[in-house]
Structures are given as structure tokens and as C-alpha cells.
């Protein structure tokens, strides 16, 4: 192995640059040439690369987003597009590729490996939704969760001052990890997540009980689900039942930006090193992750075929603490 590539695909996540930096330094320490592939799978199909050396990744560990840029390319979900990517990997003379992204990224990589005899592929989980099977935490999740908690803390001040009910919508299209952890940390009264059917009647009664014992305000954390903005409908339905003043705050892409937390910098660094070492060890078709504090490799197919479960202990804790 002499020359490898690295790309970021799908949604950006704080800590991706720490991962890129670690992969570059690990490659150079092992006398490998490493190139960055710009704009994810779009750049892979087009063989759009930039050289990566120590100067290229200097002073990047604290930056949010991704210095390699990213995209979602529908062409990659066609066999023709994947064959073009395989040809580009061969043309770029790459002996391995590190792919930083989420479920969609690894689904595409699995299809690429099935369609063509390409260079070894190693995945690294980067997703603020934290929904990738095979790792306890994805790069970017901790930063996004801290952003959500800070927003909850700030909004609670206003909610208490005006005696209002607030609905705070966080990201999480298919999984409630972000809503659950930020809800526990922010002391929310109610939670709406994709893993459970939302009951307006039950939530309304719980909030009513809280007001009856002296609460002056309440916070409901809502995962956006498949319909961003769903909080507005839930807020209208609950307002009809309770007749209380309420407001909705949709955090949206605020959760993706900004400097990564210590945890995301450390996780990104550890997984960046692990990814390059996995290539050097002859591994392919797997994702490096962290499970119970230890590094682990999971087949790429499992990362998107298997559903990552929510932490049941945290769900039980939330039910107790929100009472």
C-alpha cells in the first residue's frame, strides 16, 4: 500500500476535520501518500482530488464542517455512477479509500464493493444523528447535543419568565438519539422521538399535571422525524387541549456548525488513526467505530442494514426525571 484517498460524504459533522487530520498524519507516519477527494462521492466519480500534507491539515482540528467539502450524489445510487467511481479509483492509483459519513455513505460503499473489484474501503461514522450501527457514538453527535442543550437552557429562561410552553425541535430524521440525550440533559418535560408514537393526549395530560402542582413553564423536545417542522402541528394540537401560550423553536442546521467539542475531537482523532491502520492491516469493507470505549470494526453492510437501538436505560431515566 502506497497511496490512499479520504473523503467526507453526506451531512457535515463537527469533528470531521479532526478525523481528516489524524488520517493524514497517520498516513504520513507510515510513508503513505494521501490525497483528499473533494465533495464526497461527486468528487470520487470525477476524480477531483487535492494533495494532503502536514501544511494542508495544520490548524484544522478546531474547525467545524469539512475542509474537503461534501455532497449527496444521486448518481452514486446507480450502477453506472458506481462503475465510474471504481474507474476513477483505479485512475487515481489509490490502494485504499477512507470514507467519513453516515448510513447513506456506507450503503453506497457497500454497493460499490459489490459492483466492482475496487480498492479496500474503510468507513468512519460521522453523523450528528448518531444513528449508525456499529459505534456507540458518531463524530459530530456530542457537539450537536451540546448545541441543543445550550438552546434548551437559554429558552428555559424565557419560558420561565413568561410562563410559557416551548417546543424545541432538534434534528433526528429516523432516530431520537439527539432528542433523548439533550432532553435528559436539558431537563425537558416531554419528548417526541421517531421510535415512539406521539400521543398528544398523554403529553397534554402530563403537562397539565405539572402546571397543577405549581410549574410555570414546560419544555418539549421534538425530533424532526421525516417531516421537519412537525413541532408546529404538535404545538397547535396541545394548545387546543390546554389553552396555554406556547412557542416553537426549530434549531435546524445550527446543530451542525461550530467548533467540535473535546469529545468529538478525540473521537475523530482516534477513528482517523484507526481507519488508516485498518487499511495497513489489510482490512476492507468495514467501518471503524467505538463500542464501550474500545475500537471495533463492523462490516459496512451491517452499518445501514441493522437498526441502532436507543439506550433503554436513558429512556427509563427520562421517564423518571420528567415526572
mmCIF file of N, CA, C and O in Angstrom, residues 97-197:
data_model
loop_
_atom_site.group_PDB
_atom_site.id
_atom_site.type_symbol
_atom_site.label_atom_id
_atom_site.label_comp_id
_atom_site.label_asym_id
_atom_site.label_seq_id
_atom_site.Cartn_x
_atom_site.Cartn_y
_atom_site.Cartn_z
ATOM 1 N N UNK A 97 -9.347 3.596 0.314
ATOM 2 C CA UNK A 97 -10.116 4.834 0.486
ATOM 3 C C UNK A 97 -10.772 4.838 1.860
ATOM 4 O O UNK A 97 -11.396 3.849 2.261
ATOM 5 N N UNK A 98 -10.635 5.960 2.572
ATOM 6 C CA UNK A 98 -11.315 6.172 3.851
ATOM 7 C C UNK A 98 -12.538 7.038 3.585
ATOM 8 O O UNK A 98 -12.433 8.110 2.975
ATOM 9 N N UNK A 99 -13.703 6.564 4.048
ATOM 10 C CA UNK A 99 -14.973 7.237 3.794
ATOM 11 C C UNK A 99 -15.578 7.691 5.118
ATOM 12 O O UNK A 99 -15.939 6.856 5.954
ATOM 13 N N UNK A 100 -15.697 8.996 5.326
ATOM 14 C CA UNK A 100 -16.272 9.530 6.555
ATOM 15 C C UNK A 100 -17.696 9.957 6.257
ATOM 16 O O UNK A 100 -17.934 10.823 5.411
ATOM 17 N N UNK A 101 -18.681 9.343 6.937
ATOM 18 C CA UNK A 101 -20.072 9.692 6.676
ATOM 19 C C UNK A 101 -21.017 8.850 7.495
ATOM 20 O O UNK A 101 -20.635 8.263 8.515
ATOM 21 N N UNK A 102 -22.250 8.767 7.030
ATOM 22 C CA UNK A 102 -23.276 8.033 7.763
ATOM 23 C C UNK A 102 -23.830 6.861 6.990
ATOM 24 O O UNK A 102 -23.154 6.299 6.111
ATOM 25 N N UNK A 103 -25.083 6.507 7.287
ATOM 26 C CA UNK A 103 -25.697 5.334 6.688
ATOM 27 C C UNK A 103 -25.685 5.374 5.160
ATOM 28 O O UNK A 103 -25.372 4.386 4.501
ATOM 29 N N UNK A 104 -26.046 6.521 4.589
ATOM 30 C CA UNK A 104 -26.082 6.637 3.141
ATOM 31 C C UNK A 104 -24.721 6.441 2.512
ATOM 32 O O UNK A 104 -24.583 5.798 1.463
ATOM 33 N N UNK A 105 -23.705 6.982 3.158
ATOM 34 C CA UNK A 105 -22.332 6.832 2.677
ATOM 35 C C UNK A 105 -21.924 5.370 2.639
ATOM 36 O O UNK A 105 -21.353 4.879 1.654
ATOM 37 N N UNK A 106 -22.248 4.645 3.701
ATOM 38 C CA UNK A 106 -21.824 3.245 3.794
ATOM 39 C C UNK A 106 -22.693 2.329 2.927
ATOM 40 O O UNK A 106 -22.217 1.303 2.437
ATOM 41 N N UNK A 107 -23.936 2.707 2.738
ATOM 42 C CA UNK A 107 -24.779 1.969 1.801
ATOM 43 C C UNK A 107 -24.179 2.058 0.396
ATOM 44 O O UNK A 107 -24.028 1.052 -0.297
ATOM 45 N N UNK A 108 -23.798 3.285 0.014
ATOM 46 C CA UNK A 108 -23.180 3.471 -1.288
ATOM 47 C C UNK A 108 -21.869 2.719 -1.423
ATOM 48 O O UNK A 108 -21.577 2.128 -2.473
ATOM 49 N N UNK A 109 -21.068 2.707 -0.359
ATOM 50 C CA UNK A 109 -19.788 1.997 -0.397
ATOM 51 C C UNK A 109 -19.999 0.492 -0.534
ATOM 52 O O UNK A 109 -19.243 -0.183 -1.249
ATOM 53 N N UNK A 110 -21.024 -0.033 0.144
ATOM 54 C CA UNK A 110 -21.318 -1.464 0.038
ATOM 55 C C UNK A 110 -21.702 -1.835 -1.392
ATOM 56 O O UNK A 110 -21.259 -2.857 -1.926
ATOM 57 N N UNK A 111 -22.517 -0.994 -2.022
ATOM 58 C CA UNK A 111 -22.923 -1.241 -3.408
ATOM 59 C C UNK A 111 -21.735 -1.135 -4.348
ATOM 60 O O UNK A 111 -21.606 -1.911 -5.303
ATOM 61 N N UNK A 112 -20.845 -0.181 -4.091
ATOM 62 C CA UNK A 112 -19.642 -0.027 -4.912
ATOM 63 C C UNK A 112 -18.782 -1.281 -4.843
ATOM 64 O O UNK A 112 -18.309 -1.786 -5.877
ATOM 65 N N UNK A 113 -18.583 -1.807 -3.642
ATOM 66 C CA UNK A 113 -17.759 -3.004 -3.472
ATOM 67 C C UNK A 113 -18.390 -4.215 -4.154
ATOM 68 O O UNK A 113 -17.688 -5.099 -4.653
ATOM 69 N N UNK A 114 -19.728 -4.253 -4.189
ATOM 70 C CA UNK A 114 -20.420 -5.375 -4.831
ATOM 71 C C UNK A 114 -20.362 -5.287 -6.349
ATOM 72 O O UNK A 114 -20.363 -6.310 -7.045
ATOM 73 N N UNK A 115 -20.309 -4.063 -6.866
ATOM 74 C CA UNK A 115 -20.325 -3.859 -8.316
ATOM 75 C C UNK A 115 -18.960 -3.993 -8.968
ATOM 76 O O UNK A 115 -18.867 -4.313 -10.156
ATOM 77 N N UNK A 116 -17.899 -3.711 -8.219
ATOM 78 C CA UNK A 116 -16.579 -3.654 -8.841
ATOM 79 C C UNK A 116 -15.511 -4.159 -7.889
ATOM 80 O O UNK A 116 -15.639 -4.044 -6.662
ATOM 81 N N UNK A 117 -14.465 -4.723 -8.458
ATOM 82 C CA UNK A 117 -13.312 -5.169 -7.679
ATOM 83 C C UNK A 117 -12.424 -3.960 -7.449
ATOM 84 O O UNK A 117 -11.448 -3.733 -8.165
ATOM 85 N N UNK A 118 -12.808 -3.161 -6.441
ATOM 86 C CA UNK A 118 -12.137 -1.893 -6.223
ATOM 87 C C UNK A 118 -11.145 -1.986 -5.067
ATOM 88 O O UNK A 118 -11.005 -3.029 -4.408
ATOM 89 N N UNK A 119 -10.463 -0.898 -4.804
ATOM 90 C CA UNK A 119 -9.508 -0.834 -3.692
ATOM 91 C C UNK A 119 -10.240 -0.993 -2.364
ATOM 92 O O UNK A 119 -11.448 -0.749 -2.276
ATOM 93 N N UNK A 120 -9.538 -1.411 -1.306
ATOM 94 C CA UNK A 120 -10.182 -1.555 0.011
ATOM 95 C C UNK A 120 -10.859 -0.259 0.474
ATOM 96 O O UNK A 120 -10.338 0.844 0.252
ATOM 97 N N UNK A 121 -12.021 -0.400 1.103
ATOM 98 C CA UNK A 121 -12.806 0.727 1.589
ATOM 99 C C UNK A 121 -12.985 0.595 3.099
ATOM 100 O O UNK A 121 -13.395 -0.456 3.584
ATOM 101 N N UNK A 122 -12.687 1.673 3.827
ATOM 102 C CA UNK A 122 -12.862 1.703 5.279
ATOM 103 C C UNK A 122 -13.727 2.900 5.645
ATOM 104 O O UNK A 122 -13.447 4.031 5.244
ATOM 105 N N UNK A 123 -14.801 2.656 6.396
ATOM 106 C CA UNK A 123 -15.696 3.722 6.802
ATOM 107 C C UNK A 123 -15.377 4.274 8.181
ATOM 108 O O UNK A 123 -14.820 3.577 9.035
ATOM 109 N N UNK A 124 -15.742 5.533 8.383
ATOM 110 C CA UNK A 124 -15.652 6.188 9.691
ATOM 111 C C UNK A 124 -16.996 6.879 9.931
ATOM 112 O O UNK A 124 -17.450 7.661 9.091
ATOM 113 N N UNK A 125 -17.683 6.610 11.057
ATOM 114 C CA UNK A 125 -19.013 7.175 11.291
ATOM 115 C C UNK A 125 -18.979 8.659 11.644
ATOM 116 O O UNK A 125 -18.422 9.057 12.670
ATOM 117 N N UNK A 126 -19.590 9.465 10.796
ATOM 118 C CA UNK A 126 -19.722 10.893 11.047
ATOM 119 C C UNK A 126 -21.162 11.303 10.826
ATOM 120 O O UNK A 126 -21.617 11.376 9.683
ATOM 121 N N UNK A 127 -21.907 11.529 11.892
ATOM 122 C CA UNK A 127 -23.330 11.874 11.774
ATOM 123 C C UNK A 127 -23.819 12.474 13.076
ATOM 124 O O UNK A 127 -23.703 11.845 14.132
ATOM 125 N N UNK A 128 -24.412 13.673 13.018
ATOM 126 C CA UNK A 128 -24.933 14.261 14.258
ATOM 127 C C UNK A 128 -26.154 13.506 14.754
ATOM 128 O O UNK A 128 -26.513 13.611 15.926
ATOM 129 N N UNK A 129 -26.804 12.732 13.872
ATOM 130 C CA UNK A 129 -27.959 11.941 14.298
ATOM 131 C C UNK A 129 -27.557 10.745 15.155
ATOM 132 O O UNK A 129 -28.394 10.171 15.860
ATOM 133 N N UNK A 130 -26.307 10.323 15.060
ATOM 134 C CA UNK A 130 -25.770 9.206 15.841
ATOM 135 C C UNK A 130 -26.508 7.892 15.569
ATOM 136 O O UNK A 130 -26.638 7.035 16.445
ATOM 137 N N UNK A 131 -26.973 7.721 14.334
ATOM 138 C CA UNK A 131 -27.840 6.582 14.028
ATOM 139 C C UNK A 131 -27.136 5.443 13.301
ATOM 140 O O UNK A 131 -27.801 4.558 12.753
ATOM 141 N N UNK A 132 -25.805 5.428 13.291
ATOM 142 C CA UNK A 132 -25.064 4.401 12.566
ATOM 143 C C UNK A 132 -24.797 3.203 13.475
ATOM 144 O O UNK A 132 -24.218 3.345 14.557
ATOM 145 N N UNK A 133 -25.210 2.045 13.034
ATOM 146 C CA UNK A 133 -24.976 0.812 13.786
ATOM 147 C C UNK A 133 -23.479 0.468 13.758
ATOM 148 O O UNK A 133 -22.819 0.614 12.739
ATOM 149 N N UNK A 134 -22.959 0.012 14.905
ATOM 150 C CA UNK A 134 -21.564 -0.401 14.971
ATOM 151 C C UNK A 134 -20.666 0.556 15.725
ATOM 152 O O UNK A 134 -19.454 0.359 15.793
ATOM 153 N N UNK A 135 -21.259 1.582 16.317
ATOM 154 C CA UNK A 135 -20.485 2.505 17.152
ATOM 155 C C UNK A 135 -21.425 3.128 18.171
ATOM 156 O O UNK A 135 -22.598 3.382 17.871
ATOM 157 N N UNK A 136 -20.945 3.337 19.384
ATOM 158 C CA UNK A 136 -21.781 3.968 20.402
ATOM 159 C C UNK A 136 -22.052 5.426 20.047
ATOM 160 O O UNK A 136 -23.165 5.923 20.238
ATOM 161 N N UNK A 137 -21.030 6.085 19.543
ATOM 162 C CA UNK A 137 -21.172 7.494 19.184
ATOM 163 C C UNK A 137 -20.526 7.773 17.837
ATOM 164 O O UNK A 137 -19.471 7.222 17.519
ATOM 165 N N UNK A 138 -21.177 8.615 17.057
ATOM 166 C CA UNK A 138 -20.641 9.068 15.775
ATOM 167 C C UNK A 138 -19.955 10.419 15.963
ATOM 168 O O UNK A 138 -20.326 11.199 16.850
ATOM 169 N N UNK A 139 -18.996 10.690 15.114
ATOM 170 C CA UNK A 139 -18.362 12.005 15.104
ATOM 171 C C UNK A 139 -19.435 13.065 14.835
ATOM 172 O O UNK A 139 -20.238 12.941 13.930
ATOM 173 N N UNK A 140 -19.463 14.108 15.644
ATOM 174 C CA UNK A 140 -20.400 15.207 15.464
ATOM 175 C C UNK A 140 -21.575 15.191 16.418
ATOM 176 O O UNK A 140 -22.182 16.235 16.679
ATOM 177 N N UNK A 141 -21.909 14.025 16.962
ATOM 178 C CA UNK A 141 -23.082 13.935 17.819
ATOM 179 C C UNK A 141 -22.926 14.754 19.093
ATOM 180 O O UNK A 141 -23.836 15.479 19.501
ATOM 181 N N UNK A 142 -21.781 14.648 19.733
ATOM 182 C CA UNK A 142 -21.593 15.334 21.015
ATOM 183 C C UNK A 142 -21.702 16.844 20.845
ATOM 184 O O UNK A 142 -22.307 17.529 21.680
ATOM 185 N N UNK A 143 -21.131 17.380 19.771
ATOM 186 C CA UNK A 143 -21.208 18.823 19.521
ATOM 187 C C UNK A 143 -22.648 19.248 19.295
ATOM 188 O O UNK A 143 -23.109 20.258 19.838
ATOM 189 N N UNK A 144 -23.373 18.482 18.472
ATOM 190 C CA UNK A 144 -24.772 18.813 18.190
ATOM 191 C C UNK A 144 -25.624 18.735 19.450
ATOM 192 O O UNK A 144 -26.507 19.579 19.678
ATOM 193 N N UNK A 145 -25.386 17.718 20.277
ATOM 194 C CA UNK A 145 -26.154 17.560 21.511
ATOM 195 C C UNK A 145 -25.886 18.716 22.473
ATOM 196 O O UNK A 145 -26.807 19.218 23.127
ATOM 197 N N UNK A 146 -24.627 19.150 22.554
ATOM 198 C CA UNK A 146 -24.303 20.288 23.413
ATOM 199 C C UNK A 146 -24.944 21.571 22.906
ATOM 200 O O UNK A 146 -25.366 22.422 23.696
ATOM 201 N N UNK A 147 -25.017 21.722 21.582
ATOM 202 C CA UNK A 147 -25.701 22.878 20.994
ATOM 203 C C UNK A 147 -27.174 22.871 21.394
ATOM 204 O O UNK A 147 -27.736 23.902 21.773
ATOM 205 N N UNK A 148 -27.802 21.696 21.321
ATOM 206 C CA UNK A 148 -29.214 21.581 21.680
ATOM 207 C C UNK A 148 -29.437 21.885 23.155
ATOM 208 O O UNK A 148 -30.402 22.576 23.522
ATOM 209 N N UNK A 149 -28.555 21.385 24.009
ATOM 210 C CA UNK A 149 -28.698 21.626 25.446
ATOM 211 C C UNK A 149 -28.536 23.114 25.763
ATOM 212 O O UNK A 149 -29.281 23.672 26.589
ATOM 213 N N UNK A 150 -27.584 23.762 25.116
ATOM 214 C CA UNK A 150 -27.411 25.203 25.344
ATOM 215 C C UNK A 150 -28.670 25.966 24.936
ATOM 216 O O UNK A 150 -29.107 26.890 25.631
ATOM 217 N N UNK A 151 -29.275 25.555 23.826
ATOM 218 C CA UNK A 151 -30.510 26.204 23.374
ATOM 219 C C UNK A 151 -31.636 25.975 24.377
ATOM 220 O O UNK A 151 -32.404 26.896 24.685
ATOM 221 N N UNK A 152 -31.752 24.753 24.889
ATOM 222 C CA UNK A 152 -32.783 24.450 25.886
ATOM 223 C C UNK A 152 -32.596 25.314 27.129
ATOM 224 O O UNK A 152 -33.561 25.872 27.670
ATOM 225 N N UNK A 153 -31.354 25.435 27.578
ATOM 226 C CA UNK A 153 -31.065 26.252 28.766
ATOM 227 C C UNK A 153 -31.485 27.707 28.547
ATOM 228 O O UNK A 153 -32.087 28.334 29.429
ATOM 229 N N UNK A 154 -31.156 28.240 27.376
ATOM 230 C CA UNK A 154 -31.500 29.639 27.092
ATOM 231 C C UNK A 154 -33.011 29.834 26.986
ATOM 232 O O UNK A 154 -33.566 30.805 27.509
ATOM 233 N N UNK A 155 -33.663 28.904 26.297
ATOM 234 C CA UNK A 155 -35.111 29.026 26.115
ATOM 235 C C UNK A 155 -35.853 28.846 27.430
ATOM 236 O O UNK A 155 -36.891 29.476 27.671
ATOM 237 N N UNK A 156 -35.330 28.011 28.322
ATOM 238 C CA UNK A 156 -35.990 27.801 29.607
ATOM 239 C C UNK A 156 -36.066 29.117 30.387
ATOM 240 O O UNK A 156 -37.055 29.358 31.114
ATOM 241 N N UNK A 157 -35.062 29.951 30.267
ATOM 242 C CA UNK A 157 -35.098 31.251 30.955
ATOM 243 C C UNK A 157 -36.312 32.067 30.503
ATOM 244 O O UNK A 157 -37.028 32.653 31.312
ATOM 245 N N UNK A 158 -36.529 32.096 29.194
ATOM 246 C CA UNK A 158 -37.674 32.842 28.663
ATOM 247 C C UNK A 158 -38.984 32.149 29.009
ATOM 248 O O UNK A 158 -39.980 32.800 29.344
ATOM 249 N N UNK A 159 -38.998 30.812 28.906
ATOM 250 C CA UNK A 159 -40.211 30.065 29.237
ATOM 251 C C UNK A 159 -40.642 30.333 30.670
ATOM 252 O O UNK A 159 -41.833 30.545 30.948
ATOM 253 N N UNK A 160 -39.674 30.357 31.581
ATOM 254 C CA UNK A 160 -39.984 30.589 32.991
ATOM 255 C C UNK A 160 -40.455 32.025 33.205
ATOM 256 O O UNK A 160 -41.396 32.278 33.979
ATOM 257 N N UNK A 161 -39.817 32.973 32.536
ATOM 258 C CA UNK A 161 -40.160 34.384 32.717
ATOM 259 C C UNK A 161 -41.571 34.701 32.221
ATOM 260 O O UNK A 161 -42.270 35.543 32.797
ATOM 261 N N UNK A 162 -41.992 34.037 31.141
ATOM 262 C CA UNK A 162 -43.300 34.324 30.538
ATOM 263 C C UNK A 162 -44.349 33.261 30.837
ATOM 264 O O UNK A 162 -45.468 33.351 30.343
ATOM 265 N N UNK A 163 -43.967 32.242 31.647
ATOM 266 C CA UNK A 163 -44.878 31.145 31.968
ATOM 267 C C UNK A 163 -45.440 30.516 30.697
ATOM 268 O O UNK A 163 -46.654 30.440 30.480
ATOM 269 N N UNK A 164 -44.519 30.039 29.841
ATOM 270 C CA UNK A 164 -44.904 29.510 28.540
ATOM 271 C C UNK A 164 -44.494 28.056 28.374
ATOM 272 O O UNK A 164 -43.617 27.539 29.067
ATOM 273 N N UNK A 165 -45.148 27.442 27.422
ATOM 274 C CA UNK A 165 -44.802 26.105 26.969
ATOM 275 C C UNK A 165 -43.999 26.240 25.681
ATOM 276 O O UNK A 165 -44.444 26.900 24.745
ATOM 277 N N UNK A 166 -42.800 25.645 25.649
ATOM 278 C CA UNK A 166 -41.948 25.731 24.471
ATOM 279 C C UNK A 166 -41.730 24.347 23.858
ATOM 280 O O UNK A 166 -41.542 23.356 24.570
ATOM 281 N N UNK A 167 -41.736 24.306 22.529
ATOM 282 C CA UNK A 167 -41.405 23.110 21.773
ATOM 283 C C UNK A 167 -40.089 23.376 21.050
ATOM 284 O O UNK A 167 -40.005 24.316 20.248
ATOM 285 N N UNK A 168 -39.088 22.574 21.344
ATOM 286 C CA UNK A 168 -37.762 22.760 20.735
ATOM 287 C C UNK A 168 -37.498 21.585 19.809
ATOM 288 O O UNK A 168 -37.409 20.435 20.255
ATOM 289 N N UNK A 169 -37.403 21.868 18.526
ATOM 290 C CA UNK A 169 -37.208 20.810 17.537
ATOM 291 C C UNK A 169 -35.731 20.654 17.208
ATOM 292 O O UNK A 169 -35.066 21.608 16.800
ATOM 293 N N UNK A 170 -35.237 19.439 17.392
ATOM 294 C CA UNK A 170 -33.850 19.119 17.081
ATOM 295 C C UNK A 170 -33.823 18.176 15.876
ATOM 296 O O UNK A 170 -34.853 17.656 15.446
ATOM 297 N N UNK A 171 -32.648 17.942 15.333
ATOM 298 C CA UNK A 171 -32.532 17.030 14.206
ATOM 299 C C UNK A 171 -32.706 15.579 14.681
ATOM 300 O O UNK A 171 -32.678 15.288 15.872
ATOM 301 N N UNK A 172 -32.838 14.687 13.729
ATOM 302 C CA UNK A 172 -33.070 13.281 14.036
ATOM 303 C C UNK A 172 -34.193 12.766 13.151
ATOM 304 O O UNK A 172 -35.329 12.609 13.601
ATOM 305 N N UNK A 173 -33.889 12.520 11.877
ATOM 306 C CA UNK A 173 -34.916 12.151 10.904
ATOM 307 C C UNK A 173 -35.495 10.774 11.177
ATOM 308 O O UNK A 173 -36.700 10.562 11.083
ATOM 309 N N UNK A 174 -34.621 9.824 11.511
ATOM 310 C CA UNK A 174 -35.096 8.451 11.729
ATOM 311 C C UNK A 174 -34.737 7.915 13.105
ATOM 312 O O UNK A 174 -35.072 6.775 13.418
ATOM 313 N N UNK A 175 -34.069 8.710 13.912
ATOM 314 C CA UNK A 175 -33.631 8.228 15.224
ATOM 315 C C UNK A 175 -33.667 9.360 16.243
ATOM 316 O O UNK A 175 -33.416 10.521 15.907
ATOM 317 N N UNK A 176 -33.973 8.997 17.497
ATOM 318 C CA UNK A 176 -34.161 10.001 18.534
ATOM 319 C C UNK A 176 -32.999 10.197 19.482
ATOM 320 O O UNK A 176 -33.187 10.704 20.594
ATOM 321 N N UNK A 177 -31.788 9.815 19.061
ATOM 322 C CA UNK A 177 -30.633 9.928 19.963
ATOM 323 C C UNK A 177 -30.410 11.368 20.420
ATOM 324 O O UNK A 177 -30.186 11.635 21.608
ATOM 325 N N UNK A 178 -30.453 12.292 19.496
ATOM 326 C CA UNK A 178 -30.193 13.695 19.819
ATOM 327 C C UNK A 178 -31.273 14.249 20.744
ATOM 328 O O UNK A 178 -30.977 14.936 21.737
ATOM 329 N N UNK A 179 -32.517 13.940 20.442
ATOM 330 C CA UNK A 179 -33.617 14.420 21.279
ATOM 331 C C UNK A 179 -33.556 13.810 22.677
ATOM 332 O O UNK A 179 -33.762 14.496 23.681
ATOM 333 N N UNK A 180 -33.267 12.517 22.754
ATOM 334 C CA UNK A 180 -33.246 11.832 24.046
ATOM 335 C C UNK A 180 -32.157 12.386 24.953
ATOM 336 O O UNK A 180 -32.423 12.750 26.112
ATOM 337 N N UNK A 181 -30.930 12.450 24.460
ATOM 338 C CA UNK A 181 -29.833 12.886 25.333
ATOM 339 C C UNK A 181 -29.946 14.368 25.684
ATOM 340 O O UNK A 181 -29.685 14.765 26.820
ATOM 341 N N UNK A 182 -30.331 15.201 24.716
ATOM 342 C CA UNK A 182 -30.490 16.622 25.033
ATOM 343 C C UNK A 182 -31.704 16.839 25.936
ATOM 344 O O UNK A 182 -31.708 17.746 26.778
ATOM 345 N N UNK A 183 -32.723 15.986 25.797
ATOM 346 C CA UNK A 183 -33.882 16.094 26.677
ATOM 347 C C UNK A 183 -33.551 15.752 28.111
ATOM 348 O O UNK A 183 -34.002 16.421 29.043
ATOM 349 N N UNK A 184 -32.758 14.702 28.304
ATOM 350 C CA UNK A 184 -32.321 14.342 29.659
ATOM 351 C C UNK A 184 -31.451 15.450 30.241
ATOM 352 O O UNK A 184 -31.665 15.906 31.378
ATOM 353 N N UNK A 185 -30.460 15.894 29.456
ATOM 354 C CA UNK A 185 -29.515 16.901 29.957
ATOM 355 C C UNK A 185 -30.173 18.256 30.162
ATOM 356 O O UNK A 185 -29.760 19.029 31.040
ATOM 357 N N UNK A 186 -31.195 18.558 29.374
ATOM 358 C CA UNK A 186 -31.851 19.856 29.485
ATOM 359 C C UNK A 186 -33.038 19.871 30.426
ATOM 360 O O UNK A 186 -33.664 20.917 30.615
ATOM 361 N N UNK A 187 -33.364 18.719 31.015
ATOM 362 C CA UNK A 187 -34.471 18.673 31.963
ATOM 363 C C UNK A 187 -35.833 18.875 31.321
ATOM 364 O O UNK A 187 -36.730 19.483 31.923
ATOM 365 N N UNK A 188 -36.019 18.361 30.110
ATOM 366 C CA UNK A 188 -37.287 18.541 29.401
ATOM 367 C C UNK A 188 -38.419 17.779 30.095
ATOM 368 O O UNK A 188 -38.198 16.751 30.739
ATOM 369 N N UNK A 189 -39.625 18.282 29.908
ATOM 370 C CA UNK A 189 -40.796 17.631 30.493
ATOM 371 C C UNK A 189 -41.369 16.540 29.577
ATOM 372 O O UNK A 189 -41.993 15.596 30.043
ATOM 373 N N UNK A 190 -41.183 16.695 28.273
ATOM 374 C CA UNK A 190 -41.727 15.737 27.324
ATOM 375 C C UNK A 190 -40.755 15.539 26.160
ATOM 376 O O UNK A 190 -39.889 16.374 25.907
ATOM 377 N N UNK A 191 -40.953 14.420 25.467
ATOM 378 C CA UNK A 191 -40.043 14.023 24.395
ATOM 379 C C UNK A 191 -40.868 13.418 23.259
ATOM 380 O O UNK A 191 -41.757 12.605 23.493
ATOM 381 N N UNK A 192 -40.539 13.825 22.031
ATOM 382 C CA UNK A 192 -41.159 13.229 20.846
ATOM 383 C C UNK A 192 -40.044 12.670 19.973
ATOM 384 O O UNK A 192 -39.188 13.425 19.505
ATOM 385 N N UNK A 193 -40.037 11.354 19.786
ATOM 386 C CA UNK A 193 -38.970 10.698 19.021
ATOM 387 C C UNK A 193 -39.577 9.724 18.018
ATOM 388 O O UNK A 193 -40.687 9.223 18.221
ATOM 389 N N UNK A 194 -38.853 9.429 16.930
ATOM 390 C CA UNK A 194 -39.391 8.517 15.906
ATOM 391 C C UNK A 194 -39.657 7.108 16.419
ATOM 392 O O UNK A 194 -40.485 6.389 15.848
ATOM 393 N N UNK A 195 -38.963 6.707 17.481
ATOM 394 C CA UNK A 195 -39.099 5.344 17.992
ATOM 395 C C UNK A 195 -40.416 5.109 18.743
ATOM 396 O O UNK A 195 -40.754 3.977 19.058
ATOM 397 N N UNK A 196 -41.142 6.182 19.044
ATOM 398 C CA UNK A 196 -42.401 6.056 19.777
ATOM 399 C C UNK A 196 -43.495 6.845 19.065
ATOM 400 O O UNK A 196 -43.232 7.907 18.496
ATOM 401 N N UNK A 197 -44.708 6.329 19.098
ATOM 402 C CA UNK A 197 -45.836 7.067 18.536
ATOM 403 C C UNK A 197 -46.203 8.199 19.486
ATOM 404 O O UNK A 197 -46.449 7.982 20.674
#
